[in-house]
XYZ file of C-alpha atoms in Angstrom:
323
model
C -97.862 58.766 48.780
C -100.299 60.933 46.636
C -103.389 60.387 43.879
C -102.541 61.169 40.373
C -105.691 61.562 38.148
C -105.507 61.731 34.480
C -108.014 61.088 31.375
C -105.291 58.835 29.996
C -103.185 56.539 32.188
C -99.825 55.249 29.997
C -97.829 52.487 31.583
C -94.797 52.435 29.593
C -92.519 54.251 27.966
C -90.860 53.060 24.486
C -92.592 54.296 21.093
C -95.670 53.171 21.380
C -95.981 54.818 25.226
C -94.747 57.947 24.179
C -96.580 58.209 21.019
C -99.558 57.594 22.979
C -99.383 60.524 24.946
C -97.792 63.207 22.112
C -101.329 62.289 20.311
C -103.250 62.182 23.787
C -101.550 65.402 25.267
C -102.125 67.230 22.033
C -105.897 66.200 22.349
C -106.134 67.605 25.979
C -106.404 64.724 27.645
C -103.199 65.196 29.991
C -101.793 62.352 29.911
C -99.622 60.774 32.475
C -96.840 57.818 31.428
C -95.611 56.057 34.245
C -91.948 55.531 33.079
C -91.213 51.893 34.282
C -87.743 50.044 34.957
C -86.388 51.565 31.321
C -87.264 54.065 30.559
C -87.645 54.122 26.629
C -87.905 50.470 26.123
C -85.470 48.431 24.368
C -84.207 51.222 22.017
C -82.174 52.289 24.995
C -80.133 49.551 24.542
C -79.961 50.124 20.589
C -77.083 52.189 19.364
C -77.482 52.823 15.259
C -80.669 53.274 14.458
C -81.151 53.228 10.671
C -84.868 52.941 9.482
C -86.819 55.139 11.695
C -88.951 57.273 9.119
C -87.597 60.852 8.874
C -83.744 60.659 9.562
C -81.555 60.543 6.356
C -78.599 59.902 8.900
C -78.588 57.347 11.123
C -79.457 58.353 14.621
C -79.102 57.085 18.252
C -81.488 54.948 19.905
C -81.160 56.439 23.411
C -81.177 59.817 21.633
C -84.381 59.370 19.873
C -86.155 57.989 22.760
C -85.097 61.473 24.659
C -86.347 63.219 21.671
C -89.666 61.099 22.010
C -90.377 61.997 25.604
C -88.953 65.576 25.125
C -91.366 66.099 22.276
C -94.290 64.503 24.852
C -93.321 66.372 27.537
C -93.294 69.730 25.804
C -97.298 69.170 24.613
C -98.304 68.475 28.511
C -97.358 64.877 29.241
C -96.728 64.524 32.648
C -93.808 61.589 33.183
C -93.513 59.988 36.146
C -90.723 57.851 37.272
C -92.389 55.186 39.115
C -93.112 51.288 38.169
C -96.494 49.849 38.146
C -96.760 46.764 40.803
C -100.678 46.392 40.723
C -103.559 47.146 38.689
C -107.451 47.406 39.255
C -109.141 46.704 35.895
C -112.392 45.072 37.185
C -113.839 48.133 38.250
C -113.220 50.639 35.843
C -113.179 53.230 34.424
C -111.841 54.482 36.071
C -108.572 52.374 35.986
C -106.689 52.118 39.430
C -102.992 51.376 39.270
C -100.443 51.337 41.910
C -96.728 52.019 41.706
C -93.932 50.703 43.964
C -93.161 54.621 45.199
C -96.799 53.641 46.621
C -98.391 56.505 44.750
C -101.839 55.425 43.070
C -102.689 56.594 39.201
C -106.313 57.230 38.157
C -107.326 56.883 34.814
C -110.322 57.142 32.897
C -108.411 55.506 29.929
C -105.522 53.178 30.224
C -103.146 52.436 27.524
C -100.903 49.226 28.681
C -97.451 49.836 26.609
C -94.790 47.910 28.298
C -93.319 46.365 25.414
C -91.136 42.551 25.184
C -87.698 41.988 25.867
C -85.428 39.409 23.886
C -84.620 36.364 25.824
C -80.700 36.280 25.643
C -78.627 33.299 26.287
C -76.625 35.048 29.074
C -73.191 33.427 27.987
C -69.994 35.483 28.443
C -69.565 38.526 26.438
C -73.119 38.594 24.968
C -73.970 41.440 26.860
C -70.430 43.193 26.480
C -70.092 42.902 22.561
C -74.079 44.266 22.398
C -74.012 46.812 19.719
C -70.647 45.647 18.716
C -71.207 42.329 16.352
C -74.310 40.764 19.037
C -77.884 41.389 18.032
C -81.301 40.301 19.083
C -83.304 42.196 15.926
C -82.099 41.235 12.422
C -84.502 43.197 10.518
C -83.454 45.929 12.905
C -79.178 45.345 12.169
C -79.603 42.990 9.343
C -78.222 46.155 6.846
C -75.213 46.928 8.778
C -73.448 43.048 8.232
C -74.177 43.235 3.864
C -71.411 40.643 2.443
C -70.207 39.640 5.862
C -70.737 36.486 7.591
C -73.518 35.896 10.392
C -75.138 33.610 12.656
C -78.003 33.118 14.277
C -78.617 31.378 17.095
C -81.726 29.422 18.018
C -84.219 26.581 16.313
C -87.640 28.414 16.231
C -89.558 30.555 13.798
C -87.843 33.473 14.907
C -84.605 31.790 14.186
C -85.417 30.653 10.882
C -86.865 34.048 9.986
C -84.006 36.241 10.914
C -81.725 33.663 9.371
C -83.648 33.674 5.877
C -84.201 38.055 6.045
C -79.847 38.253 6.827
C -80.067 36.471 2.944
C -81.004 39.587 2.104
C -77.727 41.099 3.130
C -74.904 38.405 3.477
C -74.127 35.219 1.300
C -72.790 33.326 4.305
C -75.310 32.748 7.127
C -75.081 29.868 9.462
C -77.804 28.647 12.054
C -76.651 27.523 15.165
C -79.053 25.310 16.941
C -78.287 23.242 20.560
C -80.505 20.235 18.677
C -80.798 18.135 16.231
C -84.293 19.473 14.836
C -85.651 22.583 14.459
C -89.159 23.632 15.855
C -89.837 26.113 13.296
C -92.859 25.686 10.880
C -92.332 23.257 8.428
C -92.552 25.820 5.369
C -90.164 27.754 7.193
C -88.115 24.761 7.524
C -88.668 24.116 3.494
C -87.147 27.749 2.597
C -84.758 27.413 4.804
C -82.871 24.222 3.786
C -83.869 25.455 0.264
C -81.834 28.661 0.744
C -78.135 28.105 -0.465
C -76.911 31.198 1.455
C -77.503 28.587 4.783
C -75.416 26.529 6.455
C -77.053 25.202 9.575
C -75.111 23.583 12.558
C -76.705 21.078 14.364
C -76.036 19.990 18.108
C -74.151 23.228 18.987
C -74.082 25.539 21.941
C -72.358 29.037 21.985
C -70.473 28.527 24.927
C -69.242 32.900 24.655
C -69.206 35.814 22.358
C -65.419 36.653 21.622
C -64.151 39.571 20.945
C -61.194 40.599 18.207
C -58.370 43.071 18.542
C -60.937 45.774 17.345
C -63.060 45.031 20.353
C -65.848 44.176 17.611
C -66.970 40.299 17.700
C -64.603 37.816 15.863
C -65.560 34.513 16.500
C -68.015 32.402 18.517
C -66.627 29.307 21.327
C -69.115 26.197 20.496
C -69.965 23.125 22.164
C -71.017 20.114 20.825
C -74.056 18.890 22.820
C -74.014 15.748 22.182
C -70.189 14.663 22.235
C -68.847 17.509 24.060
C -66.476 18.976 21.766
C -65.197 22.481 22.029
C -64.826 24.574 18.328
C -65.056 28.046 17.033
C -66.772 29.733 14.299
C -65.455 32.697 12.656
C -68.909 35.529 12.513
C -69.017 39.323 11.914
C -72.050 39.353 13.468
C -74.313 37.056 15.900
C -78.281 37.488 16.046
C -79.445 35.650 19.204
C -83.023 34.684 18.061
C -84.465 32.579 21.025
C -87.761 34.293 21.316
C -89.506 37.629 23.117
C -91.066 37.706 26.504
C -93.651 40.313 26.877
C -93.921 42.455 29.974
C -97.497 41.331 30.995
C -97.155 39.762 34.301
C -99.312 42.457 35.723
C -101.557 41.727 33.526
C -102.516 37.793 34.228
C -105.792 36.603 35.176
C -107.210 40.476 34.328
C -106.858 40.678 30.046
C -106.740 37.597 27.685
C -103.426 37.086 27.081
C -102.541 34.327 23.641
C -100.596 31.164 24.398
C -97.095 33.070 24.829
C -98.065 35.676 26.681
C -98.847 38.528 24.292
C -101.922 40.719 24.849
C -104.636 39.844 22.895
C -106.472 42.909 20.732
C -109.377 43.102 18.935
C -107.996 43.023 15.180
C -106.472 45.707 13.703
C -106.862 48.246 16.727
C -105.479 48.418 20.178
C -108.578 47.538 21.730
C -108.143 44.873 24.548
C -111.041 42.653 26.304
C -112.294 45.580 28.227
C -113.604 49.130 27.146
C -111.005 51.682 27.775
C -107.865 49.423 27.914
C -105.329 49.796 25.062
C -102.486 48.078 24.302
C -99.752 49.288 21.739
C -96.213 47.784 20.925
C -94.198 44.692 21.427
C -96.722 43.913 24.255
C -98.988 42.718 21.937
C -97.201 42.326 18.645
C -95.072 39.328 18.200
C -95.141 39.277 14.710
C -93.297 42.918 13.397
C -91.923 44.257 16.640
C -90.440 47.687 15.563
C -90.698 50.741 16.726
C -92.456 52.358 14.075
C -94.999 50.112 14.337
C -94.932 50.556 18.069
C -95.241 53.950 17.280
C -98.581 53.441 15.244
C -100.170 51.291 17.575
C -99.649 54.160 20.242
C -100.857 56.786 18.028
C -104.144 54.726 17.621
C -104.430 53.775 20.966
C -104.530 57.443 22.175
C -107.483 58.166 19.246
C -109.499 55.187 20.220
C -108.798 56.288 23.761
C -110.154 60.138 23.015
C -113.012 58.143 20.985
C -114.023 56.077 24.004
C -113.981 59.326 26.756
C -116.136 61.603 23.884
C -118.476 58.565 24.089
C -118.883 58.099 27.627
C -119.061 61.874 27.758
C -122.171 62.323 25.174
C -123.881 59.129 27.183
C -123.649 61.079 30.382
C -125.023 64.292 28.812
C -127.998 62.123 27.220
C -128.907 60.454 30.614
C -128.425 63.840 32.152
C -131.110 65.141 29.682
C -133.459 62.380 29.776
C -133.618 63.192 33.873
């Protein structure tokens, strides 16, 4: 077990994590990122990534979240591979956080970036045909299915969203919902019966994710929940769109947290309920969840961070002085 001290303490490690430290590391602050159970976030699990500003091709997920942490590491971030069980905000700064090796992190700064992961329905060959016809992010695959047919699967806003931005790309979506309402917003609800690119099927359960000859999706295997009966439906491409669950446990009872378990910020900045915690990403956004956004929020997470130690810095000089 050892004592790691740094000026900024990152727990996380997708865009907004390592963002937070290229900006932080380049501003002397030696950052450390404590790596977590994925390292890289969700974009590890992404294969064509398309709309990342600054690639005319389209590029890897896992790849660019090597180039991410390559491009950290190289101005001084230290990474460690460790997950963060416990944290001490109360009495900080510093910030005391302890990871399962049993090692403890010190920082004067912390910068909480452990993203959201989709909720999946965990039927057969969801997780197999990932990347191959399955999807959790429309906006994300949306432009890879133009003129094909889609579904989505679920009966809340984010449902109804993704459904009405795949317009944008395909003439033939269908919503798939296990009821017989939705529980989207009603204006939601209005565009999206309004929409003649939507068919929506009531009642229905995807029972599996079946693959074609190609090994690409071909079809999904409903079930009718209210009679039982078994049918198909013929899809290029499946968004499941059944809601995000943020990685905050650690962080109950200690920050504010809104009423689905996002951290709350002060808005329009990464500032959280206590002076010196950040939090950047899918952690707190529910609403645009990419990764250059993620990105963004890191970058100003590590300025407000530098902001807050320069403060507490000239305070300390001023008291120092007035002795």
């Amino acid at each position: 077990m050892a004592t790691h001290h740094t000026k900024m303490l990152i727990i996380g490690s997708g865009p907004a994590g390592y963002s937070a430290a290229i900006y932080a590391a380049r501003a002397m602050l030696e950052p450390i990122v404590v790596q977590g159970l994925q390292p890289g976030g969700q974009l590890t699990i992404t294969t064509d990534v398309e709309n990342y500003p600054g690639f005319r091709d389209v590029v890897q997920g896992p790849w660019l979240m090597e180039e991410m942490k390559a491009q950290a590491e190289h101005v001084g971030t230290r990474m460690m591979w460790d997950t963060i069980v416990s944290v001490d905000l109360e009495n900080g700064p510093p910030f005391r956080a302890i990871g399962d090796s049993g090692d403890e992190y010190i920082g004067e700064t912390l910068v909480i970036a452990t993203g959201a992961q989709a909720k999946w329905l965990g039927a057969p060959g969801e997780m197999e045909l990932g990347g191959k016809g399955v999807s959790a992010c429309a906006t994300c695959d949306g432009f890879f299915y133009r003129g094909k047919k889609v579904a989505v699967i679920g009966g809340g806003n984010t449902a109804v969203e993704e459904a009405l931005y795949l317009t944008n790309h395909s003439d033939d979506v269908t919503l798939i919902h296990r009821r017989d309402s939705l529980r989207a917003e009603k204006i939601l609800q209005e565009r999206l019966f309004a929409n003649p690119k939507i068919t929506v099927l009531w009642n229905k359960a995807v029972e599996s994710f079946e693959a074609g000859a190609t090994g690409m999706l071909d079809h999904l295997a409903l079930k009718d929940t209210v009679t039982g009966e078994a049918s198909t439906i013929a899809v290029d491409g499946a968004f499941v769109a059944i809601g995000h669950a943020p990685a905050t446990e650690l962080f109950k009872g200690k920050l504010p947290l809104d009423e689905s378990g996002y951290l709350l910020t002060e808005p329009g900045t990464p500032k959280t309920a206590i002076p010196g915690v950040f939090a950047a990403g899918d952690v707190t956004d529910h609403v645009y969840r990419q990764a250059v956004t993620a990105a963004g929020m890191g970058c100003m997470a590590a300025l407000d961070g530098e902001r807050f130690i320069a403060a507490r810095a000239h305070a300390a000089k001023e008291v120092e002085a007035a002795e």
